[in-house]
């Protein structure tokens, strides 16, 4: 039975409520409508649909998906629940069953605890070439790298002098090396003979399987690199790059796919401050932003901002705005984007200049209404000013207010980051607890690392 047919049969057994929940988390499956469960299963198995679904999978769910893909690729068979639990070196928690049930509900895997689990359709392609940060298996490397296949036979002889390699094929040698790396006793015996530096190099590639090292030329490689290459514990991709085979990567992780199942989000922050100090800093930033926007509008009212023929505001015009406002280039570009996002700057099509719009209405607003206008417009606009200054494929740079800085997913990204910042700061949970002396308590200090760390856990 094909994988799509098996998924179609499982979807057909779902109740109406179960199908509604599936379509709620994967709405692309129903647009346009499908005639039957076979078509629904086929659409759910496509790479595009699976990539959309992966955008909403948190770190634990992604780990389990990657573990299923890695383990099922070993022999192409379904992954039993016990084997999946063993994919995590610290032992999978009871939450593993909850995660699997959620993945089954989203039609990202098929199967059951009794039959084992398989990834759906093109899930392996959607996850990329290195699921779980592991390299490719020995047998795949042997097929992909011409000189690696014959080298595997020699590697078996080096690792096991008693092995009969006279008629051994590269496929058989790949299987033999896989068995060596999967056996903790044999693996420790291999590492015991390694020269200085080999363990350090392997550890460096444990989580990022492709690395750069000097392997070309006579004597170009260090003794540790040469020792690892001779035993096929590294696969040479070219003169300067190597790949850590999957079996070696798993051995370095305690003969598991992941060292642990990361169930808890990274919600901690290293520093705290007084709530009053945080609020004063926030009010100061709000006041400064309102002042700069007003100054920008007055500046543009007297001297409109010219655009380039290719679109956007050029470096010279941006420098003029920067000098008027006395800010850095990136902040000047961001202020131009912000004013444009809320309609305070508009592009005149007759002379291709950005001009002030609604200046009198802006100044007539109270400060809280001004701030609300900026915030609501900023959250909704499909622009990514962080791209300004970055290089395009043709070598040119992205300019402020240029079309290249448009990103349809920008509002979603902002909303998610705002939700993460709110969670980290404890906002919505009431006022900060008071200290023992009755003064307002401490609140967390949010950093770029803490916000991005938690956002990445929710959307790796």
XYZ file of C-alpha atoms in Angstrom, residues 17-283:
267
model
C -14.674 17.143 14.393
C -11.261 15.563 13.774
C -11.336 16.711 10.150
C -12.301 20.223 11.239
C -9.313 20.334 13.580
C -7.021 19.174 10.765
C -8.293 21.851 8.394
C -8.040 24.475 11.134
C -4.289 23.912 11.535
C -3.677 23.220 7.824
C -6.199 25.431 5.980
C -4.353 25.096 2.660
C -5.639 21.510 2.398
C -9.198 22.639 1.613
C -8.485 25.520 -0.773
C -9.421 24.764 -3.475
C -11.841 22.040 -2.361
C -10.841 18.417 -2.909
C -13.235 15.742 -4.209
C -12.226 12.845 -1.943
C -9.865 11.624 0.745
C -7.304 10.406 -1.780
C -6.943 13.940 -3.145
C -6.823 15.340 0.385
C -4.040 12.902 1.317
C -2.117 13.715 -1.855
C -2.273 17.446 -1.109
C -1.291 16.892 2.530
C 1.782 14.981 1.316
C 3.157 17.704 -0.972
C 6.302 19.589 -0.034
C 4.643 23.026 -0.200
C 1.831 22.050 2.149
C 4.211 20.331 4.553
C 6.506 23.368 4.647
C 3.530 25.536 5.606
C 2.617 23.105 8.361
C 6.198 23.065 9.671
C 6.037 26.842 10.139
C 3.688 26.244 13.066
C 5.463 23.307 14.720
C 7.258 24.031 17.992
C 10.685 22.651 18.850
C 9.561 19.358 20.525
C 7.276 18.479 17.615
C 10.005 19.235 15.079
C 12.467 17.074 17.014
C 10.091 14.115 16.942
C 9.429 14.614 13.222
C 13.151 14.746 12.471
C 13.762 11.650 14.593
C 11.091 9.719 12.675
C 12.607 10.801 9.356
C 16.138 9.835 10.427
C 15.144 6.437 11.850
C 12.801 5.523 9.000
C 15.533 6.252 6.448
C 17.734 3.552 7.994
C 15.728 0.684 6.530
C 12.587 2.313 5.120
C 10.328 0.680 7.706
C 8.000 2.211 10.268
C 9.579 3.420 13.507
C 8.263 1.631 16.624
C 7.362 3.761 19.597
C 10.146 2.225 21.712
C 12.761 2.973 19.074
C 11.482 6.534 18.754
C 11.765 7.038 22.509
C 15.353 5.773 22.353
C 16.125 8.485 19.781
C 16.525 10.888 22.706
C 19.591 10.190 24.820
C 18.018 11.366 28.075
C 14.968 9.161 27.522
C 11.765 10.572 26.049
C 9.289 11.847 28.598
C 5.647 10.866 28.853
C 4.928 13.927 26.705
C 6.202 11.978 23.687
C 2.808 10.315 23.259
C 1.091 13.724 23.365
C 3.470 15.079 20.718
C 2.955 12.043 18.473
C -0.825 12.351 18.811
C -0.605 16.007 17.747
C 1.539 15.129 14.721
C -0.907 12.390 13.733
C -3.796 14.829 14.063
C -1.999 17.277 11.740
C -1.383 14.469 9.203
C 2.392 14.943 9.383
C 3.018 11.285 10.226
C 1.053 8.105 9.702
C 0.823 4.879 11.665
C 0.089 3.885 15.240
C 2.013 2.849 18.370
C 1.421 -0.779 17.451
C 2.449 -0.503 13.790
C 5.097 2.200 14.097
C 5.265 5.655 12.529
C 6.281 6.935 9.104
C 6.732 10.489 7.790
C 4.105 11.723 5.368
C 4.946 12.186 1.691
C 7.676 14.754 1.029
C 8.327 15.508 4.697
C 11.987 14.459 4.390
C 12.457 16.956 1.549
C 10.638 19.683 3.463
C 12.968 19.222 6.442
C 16.048 19.673 4.255
C 19.143 17.567 3.546
C 20.369 17.382 7.157
C 17.443 16.503 9.462
C 18.251 16.884 13.158
C 21.560 18.470 12.143
C 22.927 15.053 11.142
C 24.842 14.213 7.988
C 23.872 11.669 5.384
C 24.179 7.909 6.016
C 27.314 6.011 4.948
C 25.503 4.309 2.060
C 24.156 7.609 0.686
C 27.589 9.210 0.881
C 29.056 6.193 -0.910
C 26.645 6.739 -3.815
C 27.127 10.523 -3.869
C 30.923 10.774 -3.542
C 32.764 8.579 -6.095
C 35.971 8.124 -4.099
C 34.168 7.558 -0.792
C 32.659 4.206 -1.758
C 35.983 2.393 -2.410
C 37.492 4.114 0.639
C 34.845 2.481 2.853
C 36.266 -0.967 2.127
C 39.746 0.165 3.143
C 38.272 1.809 6.260
C 36.738 -1.482 7.371
C 40.160 -3.107 7.094
C 41.736 -0.349 9.217
C 39.051 -0.621 11.900
C 38.966 -4.421 11.912
C 42.175 -6.036 10.738
C 40.526 -9.465 10.868
C 37.776 -8.493 8.438
C 37.770 -10.223 5.043
C 37.480 -7.315 2.601
C 38.593 -9.188 -0.509
C 35.149 -9.325 -2.145
C 33.442 -6.674 -0.018
C 31.317 -4.110 -1.830
C 31.000 -0.490 -0.813
C 27.407 -1.158 0.279
C 28.563 -3.955 2.574
C 31.367 -1.767 3.901
C 28.891 1.027 4.581
C 26.742 -1.401 6.573
C 29.786 -2.619 8.496
C 30.773 0.941 9.459
C 27.195 1.670 10.452
C 27.301 -1.297 12.825
C 30.604 -0.104 14.310
C 29.283 3.401 15.032
C 26.010 2.023 16.424
C 27.756 -0.249 18.948
C 28.914 1.726 22.031
C 31.680 -0.775 22.825
C 33.094 -0.786 19.293
C 32.801 2.992 19.051
C 34.784 3.528 22.260
C 37.440 1.164 20.927
C 37.707 3.228 17.728
C 38.066 6.515 19.620
C 40.704 4.999 21.913
C 43.100 4.824 18.950
C 42.341 8.339 17.669
C 45.196 10.876 17.589
C 45.124 14.175 19.448
C 42.655 16.617 17.967
C 40.343 14.038 16.409
C 37.795 14.137 19.249
C 37.782 17.948 19.190
C 37.165 18.022 15.458
C 34.345 15.481 15.718
C 32.721 17.450 18.532
C 32.818 20.583 16.394
C 30.832 18.812 13.669
C 28.384 17.093 16.016
C 25.567 19.608 15.504
C 26.621 21.078 12.131
C 27.672 18.128 9.978
C 29.410 20.059 7.175
C 32.600 21.917 8.002
C 35.711 23.403 6.475
C 39.114 21.854 6.984
C 42.407 21.610 5.067
C 42.272 18.276 3.257
C 43.815 19.114 -0.069
C 47.381 18.919 -1.245
C 50.258 16.819 -0.044
C 50.453 17.045 3.687
C 47.661 19.625 3.703
C 45.602 17.765 6.265
C 46.479 17.504 9.922
C 47.174 14.031 11.356
C 43.760 14.031 13.068
C 41.932 14.914 9.841
C 43.930 12.363 7.863
C 43.188 9.650 10.440
C 39.441 10.403 10.303
C 39.408 10.493 6.497
C 41.272 7.196 6.188
C 38.656 5.512 8.389
C 35.781 7.234 6.564
C 34.626 8.873 9.787
C 34.670 12.054 7.708
C 33.532 12.207 4.081
C 35.493 14.585 1.792
C 33.135 16.840 -0.164
C 35.911 18.811 -1.872
C 39.443 19.980 -1.125
C 38.337 22.096 1.832
C 35.043 20.686 3.116
C 34.038 17.475 4.854
C 30.782 15.952 6.034
C 30.231 13.987 9.229
C 28.374 10.744 8.373
C 25.095 10.236 10.175
C 26.257 7.179 12.093
C 29.213 9.098 13.507
C 27.016 12.055 14.437
C 24.578 9.843 16.324
C 27.449 8.085 18.112
C 28.720 11.473 19.279
C 25.236 12.228 20.650
C 25.181 9.151 22.829
C 23.978 6.868 20.015
C 20.781 8.892 19.714
C 19.262 11.363 17.291
C 19.024 14.125 19.926
C 20.681 14.487 23.326
C 17.297 15.470 24.780
C 13.688 16.243 23.929
C 13.416 19.979 24.539
C 9.981 20.140 26.147
C 10.454 23.330 28.160
C 10.698 26.649 26.297
C 13.683 28.887 27.154
C 11.759 31.483 29.136
C 14.494 32.617 31.482
C 16.160 36.024 31.395
C 19.495 36.847 32.961
C 18.725 40.289 34.325
C 15.901 42.177 35.979
C 15.144 45.809 36.742
C 12.575 47.908 38.569
C 9.205 48.194 36.865
C 9.326 51.967 37.236
C 12.719 52.109 35.513
C 11.453 49.974 32.649
C 8.321 52.111 32.262
C 10.318 55.335 32.288
C 12.613 53.953 29.586
C 9.585 52.913 27.524
C 7.911 56.314 27.867
